[in-house]
mmCIF file of C-alpha atoms in Angstrom:
data_model
loop_
_atom_site.group_PDB
_atom_site.id
_atom_site.type_symbol
_atom_site.label_atom_id
_atom_site.label_comp_id
_atom_site.label_asym_id
_atom_site.label_seq_id
_atom_site.Cartn_x
_atom_site.Cartn_y
_atom_site.Cartn_z
ATOM 1 C CA MET Q 1 0.146 -0.091 -0.037
ATOM 2 C CA PRO Q 2 1.332 3.276 -0.499
ATOM 3 C CA THR Q 3 2.919 5.693 1.890
ATOM 4 C CA LEU Q 4 2.099 9.639 1.951
ATOM 5 C CA LEU Q 5 4.787 11.683 4.148
ATOM 6 C CA HIS Q 6 2.991 14.740 5.849
ATOM 7 C CA LEU Q 7 4.817 17.460 7.221
ATOM 8 C CA ASP Q 8 2.876 20.480 8.926
ATOM 9 C CA SER Q 9 5.167 23.692 10.374
ATOM 10 C CA SER Q 10 2.640 25.958 11.178
ATOM 11 C CA LEU Q 11 2.883 27.513 14.824
ATOM 12 C CA TYR Q 12 -0.795 27.150 15.321
ATOM 13 C CA SER Q 13 -3.451 24.672 15.492
ATOM 14 C CA LEU Q 14 -5.322 23.250 13.090
ATOM 15 C CA ASP Q 15 -8.500 25.762 14.019
ATOM 16 C CA GLY Q 16 -6.224 28.886 13.387
ATOM 17 C CA SER Q 17 -3.766 27.638 10.555
ATOM 18 C CA ALA Q 18 -4.725 27.820 7.324
ATOM 19 C CA SER Q 19 -1.926 25.653 6.344
ATOM 20 C CA ARG Q 20 -3.042 22.828 8.462
ATOM 21 C CA ALA Q 21 -6.582 23.330 7.644
ATOM 22 C CA VAL Q 22 -5.898 22.809 3.629
ATOM 23 C CA THR Q 23 -3.110 19.824 4.473
ATOM 24 C CA ALA Q 24 -5.805 17.736 6.737
ATOM 25 C CA SER Q 25 -8.320 18.158 3.517
ATOM 26 C CA PHE Q 26 -5.489 16.580 1.343
ATOM 27 C CA ARG Q 27 -4.576 13.831 3.923
ATOM 28 C CA THR Q 28 -8.513 13.343 4.007
ATOM 29 C CA ALA Q 29 -8.897 12.558 0.558
ATOM 30 C CA TRP Q 30 -5.939 10.580 -0.099
ATOM 31 C CA GLU Q 31 -6.842 8.690 3.212
ATOM 32 C CA GLU Q 32 -10.483 7.896 1.724
ATOM 33 C CA GLN Q 33 -8.607 6.598 -1.500
ATOM 34 C CA HIS Q 34 -6.091 4.641 0.533
ATOM 35 C CA PRO Q 35 -7.454 3.419 3.744
ATOM 36 C CA ASN Q 36 -5.054 0.881 4.531
ATOM 37 C CA GLY Q 37 -2.103 2.959 3.293
ATOM 38 C CA THR Q 38 0.765 4.288 5.868
ATOM 39 C CA VAL Q 39 0.515 7.675 6.592
ATOM 40 C CA ILE Q 40 4.461 9.276 8.154
ATOM 41 C CA TYR Q 41 3.417 12.349 10.146
ATOM 42 C CA ARG Q 42 5.721 14.737 11.408
ATOM 43 C CA ASP Q 43 4.094 17.828 13.308
ATOM 44 C CA LEU Q 44 7.453 20.270 13.357
ATOM 45 C CA ALA Q 45 6.026 22.775 15.504
ATOM 46 C CA ALA Q 46 4.694 20.623 18.078
ATOM 47 C CA ASP Q 47 8.168 18.170 17.812
ATOM 48 C CA PRO Q 48 10.730 20.309 16.349
ATOM 49 C CA LEU Q 49 13.808 18.602 15.385
ATOM 50 C CA PRO Q 50 17.204 19.676 16.445
ATOM 51 C CA HIS Q 51 19.182 22.096 14.237
ATOM 52 C CA ILE Q 52 22.105 20.738 12.316
ATOM 53 C CA ASP Q 53 25.689 21.358 13.490
ATOM 54 C CA GLU Q 54 28.907 20.561 13.204
ATOM 55 C CA ILE Q 55 28.822 17.367 14.230
ATOM 56 C CA SER Q 56 26.022 16.303 12.154
ATOM 57 C CA ALA Q 57 27.130 18.155 9.203
ATOM 58 C CA THR Q 58 30.616 16.867 9.164
ATOM 59 C CA ALA Q 59 29.065 13.427 9.695
ATOM 60 C CA GLY Q 60 27.177 13.642 6.219
ATOM 61 C CA PHE Q 61 30.528 14.382 4.362
ATOM 62 C CA SER Q 62 32.365 11.671 6.348
ATOM 63 C CA ASP Q 63 32.864 7.621 5.996
ATOM 64 C CA PRO Q 64 30.175 6.461 7.950
ATOM 65 C CA ALA Q 65 32.653 3.470 9.055
ATOM 66 C CA GLU Q 66 34.992 6.483 10.689
ATOM 67 C CA HIS Q 67 32.649 8.315 12.602
ATOM 68 C CA THR Q 68 32.741 8.930 16.065
ATOM 69 C CA PRO Q 69 30.531 7.836 18.506
ATOM 70 C CA GLU Q 70 28.853 11.658 18.319
ATOM 71 C CA GLN Q 71 28.759 11.810 14.561
ATOM 72 C CA ARG Q 72 26.724 8.382 14.576
ATOM 73 C CA ALA Q 73 24.285 9.664 17.145
ATOM 74 C CA ALA Q 74 23.803 12.695 15.217
ATOM 75 C CA PHE Q 75 23.817 11.464 11.863
ATOM 76 C CA ALA Q 76 21.317 8.633 12.676
ATOM 77 C CA LEU Q 77 18.518 11.254 12.808
ATOM 78 C CA ARG Q 78 19.601 12.427 8.998
ATOM 79 C CA VAL Q 79 19.220 8.609 8.137
ATOM 80 C CA GLU Q 80 15.932 8.240 9.517
ATOM 81 C CA LEU Q 81 14.636 11.412 7.566
ATOM 82 C CA ALA Q 82 16.317 10.415 4.694
ATOM 83 C CA GLU Q 83 14.442 6.972 4.914
ATOM 84 C CA GLU Q 84 11.223 8.379 5.406
ATOM 85 C CA LEU Q 85 11.372 10.552 2.504
ATOM 86 C CA GLU Q 86 12.683 7.715 0.493
ATOM 87 C CA ARG Q 87 9.721 5.390 1.481
ATOM 88 C CA ALA Q 88 7.293 7.908 0.694
ATOM 89 C CA ASP Q 89 5.114 7.543 -2.520
ATOM 90 C CA ALA Q 90 4.138 10.988 -2.104
ATOM 91 C CA VAL Q 91 4.778 13.979 -0.012
ATOM 92 C CA LEU Q 92 2.564 16.632 1.692
ATOM 93 C CA ILE Q 93 4.073 19.804 3.405
ATOM 94 C CA GLY Q 94 2.147 22.534 5.039
ATOM 95 C CA ALA Q 95 4.691 25.531 4.442
ATOM 96 C CA PRO Q 96 2.995 29.103 5.953
ATOM 97 C CA MET Q 97 4.673 32.073 5.307
ATOM 98 C CA TYR Q 98 6.606 33.736 8.444
ATOM 99 C CA ASN Q 99 8.474 36.946 7.732
ATOM 100 C CA PHE Q 100 8.617 36.603 3.846
ATOM 101 C CA THR Q 101 9.863 32.833 4.029
ATOM 102 C CA ILE Q 102 9.309 29.356 5.435
ATOM 103 C CA PRO Q 103 9.294 28.614 9.516
ATOM 104 C CA SER Q 104 12.587 27.823 10.983
ATOM 105 C CA THR Q 105 11.196 23.845 11.889
ATOM 106 C CA LEU Q 106 10.859 23.423 8.099
ATOM 107 C CA LYS Q 107 14.173 24.615 7.225
ATOM 108 C CA THR Q 108 15.681 22.479 9.742
ATOM 109 C CA TRP Q 109 14.007 19.532 8.154
ATOM 110 C CA LEU Q 110 15.377 20.345 4.957
ATOM 111 C CA ASP Q 111 18.938 20.818 6.353
ATOM 112 C CA GLN Q 112 19.009 17.352 8.130
ATOM 113 C CA VAL Q 113 17.442 15.886 5.597
ATOM 114 C CA ILE Q 114 19.457 16.763 2.239
ATOM 115 C CA ILE Q 115 22.465 14.589 2.272
ATOM 116 C CA VAL Q 116 24.848 15.152 -0.846
ATOM 117 C CA GLY Q 117 25.546 11.865 -2.203
ATOM 118 C CA ARG Q 118 22.493 10.088 -1.187
ATOM 119 C CA THR Q 119 19.168 12.349 -1.227
ATOM 120 C CA ALA Q 120 20.913 15.138 -3.002
ATOM 121 C CA GLY Q 121 23.498 15.275 -5.730
ATOM 122 C CA GLU Q 122 24.044 13.818 -9.247
ATOM 123 C CA ALA Q 123 21.408 11.033 -8.314
ATOM 124 C CA PRO Q 124 18.648 11.730 -5.507
ATOM 125 C CA SER Q 125 17.544 8.833 -3.939
ATOM 126 C CA ALA Q 126 13.972 10.228 -3.846
ATOM 127 C CA ALA Q 127 13.800 11.848 -7.247
ATOM 128 C CA GLY Q 128 10.923 12.132 -9.174
ATOM 129 C CA THR Q 129 8.595 11.773 -5.695
ATOM 130 C CA PRO Q 130 5.372 13.830 -5.977
ATOM 131 C CA VAL Q 131 5.319 17.021 -3.318
ATOM 132 C CA THR Q 132 2.164 18.949 -2.577
ATOM 133 C CA VAL Q 133 3.258 22.230 -0.914
ATOM 134 C CA VAL Q 134 0.332 24.376 0.644
ATOM 135 C CA ALA Q 135 2.075 27.521 1.010
ATOM 136 C CA SER Q 136 -0.253 29.769 2.883
ATOM 137 C CA ARG Q 137 0.134 33.485 3.557
ATOM 138 C CA GLY Q 138 -1.562 36.262 5.274
ATOM 139 C CA GLY Q 139 -1.378 38.629 2.224
ATOM 140 C CA SER Q 140 -0.496 38.339 -1.504
ATOM 141 C CA TYR Q 141 2.558 37.880 -2.997
ATOM 142 C CA ALA Q 142 1.306 36.873 -6.731
ATOM 143 C CA PRO Q 143 2.645 38.090 -9.889
ATOM 144 C CA GLY Q 144 1.581 41.790 -10.246
ATOM 145 C CA THR Q 145 1.139 42.483 -6.891
ATOM 146 C CA PRO Q 146 2.695 45.118 -4.468
ATOM 147 C CA ARG Q 147 4.775 42.751 -2.489
ATOM 148 C CA GLU Q 148 5.818 40.198 -5.681
ATOM 149 C CA SER Q 149 9.653 40.480 -4.866
ATOM 150 C CA PHE Q 150 9.313 39.618 -1.061
ATOM 151 C CA GLU Q 151 8.205 35.832 -2.169
ATOM 152 C CA PHE Q 152 10.638 33.434 -0.349
ATOM 153 C CA VAL Q 153 8.689 30.489 -0.185
ATOM 154 C CA GLN Q 154 7.661 28.970 -3.514
ATOM 155 C CA ASN Q 155 10.882 30.307 -4.791
ATOM 156 C CA TYR Q 156 12.994 28.985 -2.171
ATOM 157 C CA LEU Q 157 11.231 25.647 -1.731
ATOM 158 C CA GLU Q 158 11.103 25.323 -5.710
ATOM 159 C CA LYS Q 159 14.751 25.145 -5.532
ATOM 160 C CA ALA Q 160 15.509 23.295 -2.223
ATOM 161 C CA LEU Q 161 12.869 20.394 -3.046
ATOM 162 C CA ASN Q 162 13.281 20.062 -7.070
ATOM 163 C CA GLY Q 163 16.949 21.644 -7.705
ATOM 164 C CA MET Q 164 18.547 19.467 -4.522
ATOM 165 C CA LEU Q 165 16.094 16.715 -3.582
ATOM 166 C CA GLY Q 166 14.633 16.222 -7.092
ATOM 167 C CA LEU Q 167 11.314 16.205 -6.061
ATOM 168 C CA ASP Q 168 8.453 16.919 -8.405
ATOM 169 C CA VAL Q 169 6.989 19.992 -6.441
ATOM 170 C CA ASP Q 170 3.482 21.248 -6.949
ATOM 171 C CA PHE Q 171 2.097 24.075 -5.167
ATOM 172 C CA ILE Q 172 -1.583 25.049 -3.102
ATOM 173 C CA VAL Q 173 -1.417 28.859 -2.296
ATOM 174 C CA PRO Q 174 -4.398 29.961 -0.182
ATOM 175 C CA GLU Q 175 -3.588 33.774 0.293
ATOM 176 C CA LEU Q 176 -5.078 36.449 2.191
ATOM 177 C CA THR Q 177 -5.512 34.722 5.026
ATOM 178 C CA LEU Q 178 -5.422 37.438 7.781
ATOM 179 C CA ALA Q 179 -8.309 39.275 5.990
ATOM 180 C CA ARG Q 180 -10.901 38.302 8.565
ATOM 181 C CA THR Q 181 -8.986 39.084 11.390
ATOM 182 C CA THR Q 182 -6.857 42.865 10.081
ATOM 183 C CA PRO Q 183 -9.209 45.651 9.597
ATOM 184 C CA ALA Q 184 -7.149 47.163 7.105
ATOM 185 C CA MET Q 185 -7.978 43.922 5.163
ATOM 186 C CA ALA Q 186 -11.572 44.124 5.429
ATOM 187 C CA ASP Q 187 -12.039 45.021 1.336
ATOM 188 C CA LEU Q 188 -10.410 41.671 0.760
ATOM 189 C CA VAL Q 189 -12.333 39.129 2.712
ATOM 190 C CA GLU Q 190 -14.654 38.037 -0.267
ATOM 191 C CA LEU Q 191 -11.254 37.088 -2.118
ATOM 192 C CA SER Q 192 -9.798 35.748 0.987
ATOM 193 C CA ASP Q 193 -12.587 33.449 1.231
ATOM 194 C CA ALA Q 194 -12.787 32.502 -2.570
ATOM 195 C CA SER Q 195 -9.040 32.177 -2.574
ATOM 196 C CA ARG Q 196 -9.314 29.530 0.561
ATOM 197 C CA ALA Q 197 -12.010 27.514 -0.596
ATOM 198 C CA LYS Q 198 -10.151 27.211 -4.020
ATOM 199 C CA ALA Q 199 -7.468 25.908 -1.850
ATOM 200 C CA HIS Q 200 -9.470 22.989 -0.394
ATOM 201 C CA GLU Q 201 -11.013 22.231 -3.448
ATOM 202 C CA ASP Q 202 -7.472 21.642 -4.999
ATOM 203 C CA ALA Q 203 -6.387 19.659 -2.069
ATOM 204 C CA THR Q 204 -8.910 17.459 -2.216
ATOM 205 C CA THR Q 205 -8.809 17.202 -6.412
ATOM 206 C CA LYS Q 206 -4.805 16.597 -6.150
ATOM 207 C CA ALA Q 207 -5.217 13.877 -3.430
ATOM 208 C CA LYS Q 208 -7.470 12.245 -5.306
ATOM 209 C CA ALA Q 209 -5.228 12.284 -8.664
ATOM 210 C CA LEU Q 210 -2.142 11.443 -6.870
ATOM 211 C CA ALA Q 211 -3.600 8.568 -5.047
ATOM 212 C CA ALA Q 212 -4.940 7.238 -8.494
ATOM 213 C CA ARG Q 213 -1.262 6.906 -9.463
ATOM 214 C CA PHE Q 214 -0.839 4.207 -6.678
#
């Protein structure tokens, strides 16, 4: 049965998080198609990974047979994360925009899982795996908007997930998510609601289409 790797990184609970709500719609649709499948779930906000450090970094560039006990312990986590990625038939990532970029917890996962010579490099071990990223944001950074040049979520993740890990990246972008709680955005509530509805619809549609491939 197929395996879905699901990562959430929002600081907020399901009720207060646009990205968690949309990844939940995707996961529900996926599990309806594969009720006996496997979901590997990591809540990177509730259970954050340790930042990569000198020991875990140098372990990735040295012969495992020559690792010190400290390097073996640190590298074990990187291997665990790499194996989760390699086992996955599809990947789902909740990536809200914080201060124009991704949450630090998601960056930490990337730092740990990107292992040159294994998951990254000339022949990435999970190359071609489809990944759906729910890139929510409080405003709009779409082409033609005043803050287009401030968009460092999709731009960065495309390079990291596709350019380094070789994954097949697709984005769902619920935007203007702060409209209902920000008085200055009151005129954008209708657009916000439409964006949210489309994101949930896209999540369900994409999940079913991906599930049908396995």
